[in-house]
Amino acid sequence: MPFTHIDIQRERQRTSALLFLLLLLYYVLGFLVLWSLLHPVFHLINLFSHIHPWLSLRELGVVVLVAVVVAAGHWLIAVSGGVERILASLRAQPLDPQDRYHRQFLNIVEEARVATGGRHIRPVVIPTIAVNAFAVATTEKNGVIGVTEGLLARLNRPQLEAVVAHEAAHLLHHDSIMTTIACSLFGVFAQLLRISRSISTESERNQPVSVIWLFVPILWLFAGGARLLNVAISRQREYLADATAVRLTQNPTALAEALLKMSHCWRGVNETDESLAPIFIVNPGERRLDHEESFLADLFSTHPPIERRVEILAALARTDIPSLSSSIQHQPDTANGAAADSHTTASPVPSWWINSQATWQGPYSADRLMALAALRPDSWICRDKADRVTRAADDPLLLEIMRARTAENPASSRACPRCRQCLTPIDYEGTQLDQCRFCLGCLVAEHHIFKILSRREIGFSDELKVKVKQFQKHSVMAFANAHRIPLQQDPSQIVSCPACRHPMLRNFYTYQYRIVVDRCGSCQLIWFDHEELEMLQAMVEASGVEDRG
């Protein structure tokens, strides 16, 4: 079915009016059902002697009036605070100005803001390794474009530009206002339904019959309004946003490649509320209807098939899906293009091997190499894919690194919990952390962990990979019968938090990745001893958790 700009705009206006009408009618019908359930109960227990077993015309009018008033109030609340509630539900965070990936994302959003006529756009980031993006707004002045840490790590700059342009198109066409208000309205009922189910399940353990069960069907009826979004919100808005993104970027290939990458990655299944699916560029969940083109799919699915969207974009770029897939496979992993804030695709980040203790170790990025105690002017190094071995002092880039290393760099006010020496702020995987130059341990804020685990700038030596495999094998054998038993606290191993000086809790990073770390719950800081952070990264990378396959 061909789509023109005018046809899609007209369809959007019709569905917007239909959505507002459905929401108002839904509140009225919901209160009528609620009163119909309670009315016979009042009659049976003779709570009010004048109550009849049927609804009078007067009572019907009162119920409708109350429903309209409550619906109007709920509508105003959703419009006034819908954006912030959705951002809080997604755990969205403001950008970190010291993070290289975040700075690049900010630059792209600024370009999109200029391209859309100076529209206000606030960028945010979700701390998850899922690969997805969204846009929300309730007015023209509070538009928000958000991306996940996984998306920043997996897409290069042109692909990220295309995704941001797609989300900016939703803000430009005002369909994000419709989806945000609807999600804010019905998301409340979905949350209440989950809470009531948990309460009723807990009550079942204490008493056979719980009164809570009487309200679950009512809440289920209200929560079903989220399903009505699929009826009122047309899939065609995604085609319109794709077309607008191509017009803004003049690069249909980049958006097609971005959609293909997202289709092969974990997009947030079971992590994101299903009622919020319409705000994302691709559905976080896995639904069969999202892969079909039929009447039922058009009626009950908010996202068109990714394959169809890629086919349309590939036709604009005069290519095909196999060619795009082949191009993606030959692109460098992670967003190495984010290594520099430029307006063109950056060249791959250089990496080095270093000869330490008669063995070659690497590859290391410049930031990681600078942190190595083995790096000296007379160290033997070689570049990747280069057969010429030179001294570190003969490499222009490394020479600048060593000069910066010997300069008077500002030291952190925090001290290493093991060496008692001042920690040094360093750039690691595009973000900031504090490292001890003596033991090479590092202090990381918990909200930076998802950034580091999503990115692939740091290379791992074969020795470390073997060490990780041996560690995982030993971990499985040692904890097979104690999967949920907390780690025993050894007083001799407990260290003080470098920020608040209180004792840190020594436990596993997670039960899936049993790296023992020191964690401060009040400061939200984690201390990794030497190689523990690299081992955690290697475990996550080896598990391929971002990939669906």
Short mmCIF file of N, CA, C and O in Angstrom, two decimals, residues 175-243:
data_model
loop_
_atom_site.label_atom_id
_atom_site.label_comp_id
_atom_site.label_asym_id
_atom_site.label_seq_id
_atom_site.Cartn_x
_atom_site.Cartn_y
_atom_site.Cartn_z
N ASP A 175 2.85 13.72 16.53
CA ASP A 175 2.25 12.44 16.92
C ASP A 175 2.83 11.92 18.22
O ASP A 175 2.24 11.07 18.88
N SER A 176 4.02 12.42 18.64
CA SER A 176 4.56 12.05 19.93
C SER A 176 3.71 12.59 21.07
O SER A 176 3.64 11.99 22.15
N ILE A 177 3.04 13.72 20.85
CA ILE A 177 2.14 14.26 21.88
C ILE A 177 0.98 13.29 22.12
O ILE A 177 0.61 13.00 23.26
N MET A 178 0.43 12.76 21.03
CA MET A 178 -0.68 11.81 21.13
C MET A 178 -0.26 10.55 21.88
O MET A 178 -0.95 10.09 22.80
N THR A 179 0.87 9.99 21.50
CA THR A 179 1.31 8.74 22.14
C THR A 179 1.70 8.95 23.59
O THR A 179 1.43 8.11 24.44
N THR A 180 2.34 10.09 23.89
CA THR A 180 2.77 10.34 25.27
C THR A 180 1.58 10.49 26.20
O THR A 180 1.55 9.91 27.30
N ILE A 181 0.56 11.26 25.79
CA ILE A 181 -0.62 11.45 26.64
C ILE A 181 -1.34 10.12 26.85
O ILE A 181 -1.75 9.77 27.96
N ALA A 182 -1.48 9.34 25.78
CA ALA A 182 -2.18 8.06 25.88
C ALA A 182 -1.42 7.09 26.78
O ALA A 182 -2.02 6.42 27.63
N CYS A 183 -0.11 7.02 26.61
CA CYS A 183 0.69 6.13 27.46
C CYS A 183 0.65 6.56 28.91
O CYS A 183 0.61 5.73 29.83
N SER A 184 0.67 7.86 29.14
CA SER A 184 0.62 8.37 30.51
C SER A 184 -0.72 8.04 31.16
O SER A 184 -0.78 7.68 32.34
N LEU A 185 -1.80 8.15 30.40
CA LEU A 185 -3.12 7.86 30.94
C LEU A 185 -3.28 6.40 31.32
O LEU A 185 -3.65 6.06 32.44
N PHE A 186 -3.01 5.51 30.38
CA PHE A 186 -3.29 4.09 30.60
C PHE A 186 -2.16 3.38 31.34
O PHE A 186 -2.37 2.30 31.89
N GLY A 187 -0.97 3.98 31.36
CA GLY A 187 0.11 3.36 32.11
C GLY A 187 -0.18 3.29 33.59
O GLY A 187 0.28 2.38 34.28
N VAL A 188 -0.94 4.25 34.10
CA VAL A 188 -1.30 4.24 35.52
C VAL A 188 -2.10 2.99 35.87
O VAL A 188 -1.84 2.32 36.87
N PHE A 189 -3.05 2.64 35.02
CA PHE A 189 -3.89 1.47 35.29
C PHE A 189 -3.09 0.18 35.17
O PHE A 189 -3.31 -0.77 35.92
N ALA A 190 -2.15 0.15 34.23
CA ALA A 190 -1.31 -1.05 34.09
C ALA A 190 -0.46 -1.26 35.34
O ALA A 190 -0.29 -2.39 35.82
N GLN A 191 0.07 -0.16 35.90
CA GLN A 191 0.87 -0.28 37.12
C GLN A 191 0.00 -0.71 38.30
O GLN A 191 0.42 -1.54 39.11
N LEU A 192 -1.20 -0.13 38.41
CA LEU A 192 -2.10 -0.53 39.49
C LEU A 192 -2.49 -2.01 39.37
O LEU A 192 -2.65 -2.70 40.38
N LEU A 193 -2.65 -2.48 38.14
CA LEU A 193 -3.00 -3.89 37.95
C LEU A 193 -1.88 -4.79 38.43
O LEU A 193 -2.12 -5.79 39.10
N ARG A 194 -0.62 -4.45 38.11
CA ARG A 194 0.50 -5.26 38.57
C ARG A 194 0.60 -5.24 40.10
O ARG A 194 0.86 -6.28 40.73
N ILE A 195 0.37 -4.08 40.70
CA ILE A 195 0.44 -3.99 42.17
C ILE A 195 -0.67 -4.81 42.80
O ILE A 195 -0.45 -5.54 43.78
N SER A 196 -1.88 -4.72 42.25
CA SER A 196 -3.01 -5.47 42.82
C SER A 196 -2.80 -6.97 42.68
O SER A 196 -3.16 -7.74 43.58
N ARG A 197 -2.21 -7.39 41.57
CA ARG A 197 -1.94 -8.82 41.39
C ARG A 197 -0.94 -9.32 42.43
O ARG A 197 -1.09 -10.40 42.99
N SER A 198 0.10 -8.52 42.68
CA SER A 198 1.09 -8.93 43.67
C SER A 198 0.49 -8.97 45.07
O SER A 198 0.78 -9.87 45.86
N ILE A 199 -0.38 -7.97 45.38
CA ILE A 199 -1.02 -7.95 46.69
C ILE A 199 -1.97 -9.14 46.85
O ILE A 199 -2.00 -9.80 47.89
N SER A 200 -2.74 -9.42 45.80
CA SER A 200 -3.69 -10.54 45.87
C SER A 200 -2.96 -11.87 45.98
O SER A 200 -3.40 -12.77 46.70
N THR A 201 -1.84 -11.99 45.29
CA THR A 201 -1.06 -13.24 45.39
C THR A 201 -0.51 -13.41 46.79
O THR A 201 -0.51 -14.51 47.35
N GLU A 202 -0.05 -12.32 47.38
CA GLU A 202 0.47 -12.38 48.74
C GLU A 202 -0.65 -12.67 49.73
O GLU A 202 -0.45 -13.41 50.72
N SER A 203 -1.83 -12.12 49.47
CA SER A 203 -2.96 -12.36 50.38
C SER A 203 -3.44 -13.80 50.32
O SER A 203 -3.91 -14.35 51.31
N GLU A 204 -3.30 -14.43 49.16
CA GLU A 204 -3.72 -15.83 49.01
C GLU A 204 -2.95 -16.75 49.95
O GLU A 204 -3.46 -17.76 50.40
N ARG A 205 -1.73 -16.37 50.26
CA ARG A 205 -0.93 -17.22 51.13
C ARG A 205 -1.43 -17.17 52.57
O ARG A 205 -1.19 -18.09 53.35
N ASN A 206 -2.10 -16.07 52.92
CA ASN A 206 -2.56 -15.90 54.30
C ASN A 206 -4.03 -16.26 54.49
O ASN A 206 -4.44 -16.67 55.56
N GLN A 207 -4.86 -16.06 53.44
CA GLN A 207 -6.27 -16.37 53.56
C GLN A 207 -6.78 -16.88 52.21
O GLN A 207 -6.34 -16.42 51.17
N PRO A 208 -7.70 -17.83 52.22
CA PRO A 208 -8.15 -18.44 50.97
C PRO A 208 -8.79 -17.44 50.01
O PRO A 208 -8.56 -17.47 48.82
N VAL A 209 -9.64 -16.53 50.51
CA VAL A 209 -10.35 -15.59 49.65
C VAL A 209 -9.93 -14.18 50.04
O VAL A 209 -9.94 -13.82 51.21
N SER A 210 -9.55 -13.41 49.06
CA SER A 210 -9.11 -12.04 49.31
C SER A 210 -10.06 -11.07 48.61
O SER A 210 -10.49 -11.29 47.48
N VAL A 211 -10.37 -9.97 49.31
CA VAL A 211 -11.24 -8.95 48.72
C VAL A 211 -10.56 -8.28 47.55
O VAL A 211 -11.21 -7.75 46.65
N ILE A 212 -9.22 -8.32 47.54
CA ILE A 212 -8.47 -7.67 46.47
C ILE A 212 -8.86 -8.25 45.12
O ILE A 212 -8.87 -7.54 44.10
N TRP A 213 -9.22 -9.54 45.11
CA TRP A 213 -9.56 -10.16 43.83
C TRP A 213 -10.78 -9.52 43.18
O TRP A 213 -10.96 -9.61 41.95
N LEU A 214 -11.63 -8.87 43.96
CA LEU A 214 -12.79 -8.20 43.38
C LEU A 214 -12.41 -7.01 42.52
O LEU A 214 -13.14 -6.65 41.60
N PHE A 215 -11.25 -6.40 42.84
CA PHE A 215 -10.85 -5.22 42.10
C PHE A 215 -9.93 -5.55 40.93
O PHE A 215 -9.71 -4.70 40.07
N VAL A 216 -9.40 -6.76 40.90
CA VAL A 216 -8.50 -7.12 39.79
C VAL A 216 -9.21 -7.08 38.44
O VAL A 216 -8.69 -6.53 37.47
N PRO A 217 -10.44 -7.66 38.30
CA PRO A 217 -11.12 -7.55 36.99
C PRO A 217 -11.38 -6.11 36.58
O PRO A 217 -11.31 -5.77 35.40
N ILE A 218 -11.69 -5.25 37.57
CA ILE A 218 -11.96 -3.85 37.24
C ILE A 218 -10.69 -3.18 36.72
O ILE A 218 -10.70 -2.48 35.70
N LEU A 219 -9.60 -3.41 37.44
CA LEU A 219 -8.34 -2.83 36.99
C LEU A 219 -7.91 -3.42 35.66
O LEU A 219 -7.32 -2.74 34.83
N TRP A 220 -8.20 -4.71 35.46
CA TRP A 220 -7.86 -5.32 34.18
C TRP A 220 -8.61 -4.64 33.04
O TRP A 220 -8.08 -4.42 31.97
N LEU A 221 -9.86 -4.27 33.31
CA LEU A 221 -10.65 -3.57 32.31
C LEU A 221 -10.05 -2.20 32.00
O LEU A 221 -9.95 -1.81 30.83
N PHE A 222 -9.64 -1.49 33.05
CA PHE A 222 -9.02 -0.18 32.83
C PHE A 222 -7.66 -0.34 32.15
O PHE A 222 -7.31 0.43 31.25
N ALA A 223 -6.86 -1.32 32.57
CA ALA A 223 -5.55 -1.52 31.96
C ALA A 223 -5.67 -1.94 30.52
O ALA A 223 -4.74 -1.72 29.73
N GLY A 224 -6.80 -2.53 30.16
CA GLY A 224 -7.00 -2.89 28.76
C GLY A 224 -7.03 -1.69 27.84
O GLY A 224 -6.94 -1.84 26.62
N GLY A 225 -7.16 -0.51 28.41
CA GLY A 225 -7.11 0.69 27.57
C GLY A 225 -5.79 0.84 26.85
O GLY A 225 -5.73 1.47 25.79
N ALA A 226 -4.73 0.29 27.42
CA ALA A 226 -3.44 0.36 26.73
C ALA A 226 -3.50 -0.36 25.38
O ALA A 226 -2.84 0.03 24.42
N ARG A 227 -4.34 -1.41 25.33
CA ARG A 227 -4.50 -2.12 24.07
C ARG A 227 -5.21 -1.26 23.02
O ARG A 227 -4.99 -1.42 21.81
N LEU A 228 -6.08 -0.36 23.49
CA LEU A 228 -6.78 0.50 22.55
C LEU A 228 -5.84 1.46 21.84
O LEU A 228 -6.19 2.02 20.81
N LEU A 229 -4.67 1.67 22.42
CA LEU A 229 -3.69 2.53 21.76
C LEU A 229 -3.36 1.98 20.38
O LEU A 229 -3.16 2.73 19.42
N ASN A 230 -3.29 0.67 20.28
CA ASN A 230 -2.95 0.06 19.00
C ASN A 230 -4.03 0.30 17.95
O ASN A 230 -3.76 0.28 16.76
N VAL A 231 -5.27 0.52 18.41
CA VAL A 231 -6.34 0.81 17.47
C VAL A 231 -6.27 2.25 17.00
O VAL A 231 -6.48 2.54 15.83
N ALA A 232 -5.94 3.16 17.95
CA ALA A 232 -5.99 4.58 17.63
C ALA A 232 -4.69 5.10 17.04
O ALA A 232 -4.70 6.09 16.33
N ILE A 233 -3.59 4.47 17.36
CA ILE A 233 -2.29 4.95 16.88
C ILE A 233 -1.89 4.13 15.66
O ILE A 233 -1.62 2.94 15.75
N SER A 234 -1.86 4.75 14.53
CA SER A 234 -1.62 4.03 13.29
C SER A 234 -0.14 3.67 13.14
O SER A 234 0.74 4.41 13.56
N ARG A 235 0.10 2.51 12.50
CA ARG A 235 1.48 2.12 12.20
C ARG A 235 2.11 3.07 11.18
O ARG A 235 3.32 3.15 11.07
N GLN A 236 1.26 3.78 10.43
CA GLN A 236 1.78 4.62 9.36
C GLN A 236 2.64 5.76 9.87
O GLN A 236 3.43 6.33 9.11
N ARG A 237 2.49 6.12 11.15
CA ARG A 237 3.30 7.22 11.68
C ARG A 237 4.78 6.86 11.66
O ARG A 237 5.63 7.75 11.55
N GLU A 238 5.11 5.58 11.75
CA GLU A 238 6.51 5.17 11.68
C GLU A 238 7.04 5.35 10.26
O GLU A 238 8.19 5.75 10.07
N TYR A 239 6.22 5.04 9.26
CA TYR A 239 6.64 5.28 7.88
C TYR A 239 6.85 6.77 7.63
O TYR A 239 7.81 7.17 6.95
N LEU A 240 5.98 7.59 8.18
CA LEU A 240 6.12 9.04 8.02
C LEU A 240 7.40 9.53 8.69
O LEU A 240 8.13 10.35 8.12
N ALA A 241 7.70 9.03 9.90
CA ALA A 241 8.92 9.44 10.59
C ALA A 241 10.16 8.97 9.84
O ALA A 241 11.16 9.70 9.77
N ASP A 242 10.11 7.77 9.25
CA ASP A 242 11.24 7.29 8.45
C ASP A 242 11.47 8.21 7.24
O ASP A 242 12.61 8.58 6.93
N ALA A 243 10.38 8.57 6.57
CA ALA A 243 10.50 9.43 5.39
C ALA A 243 11.05 10.81 5.76
O ALA A 243 11.89 11.37 5.05
#
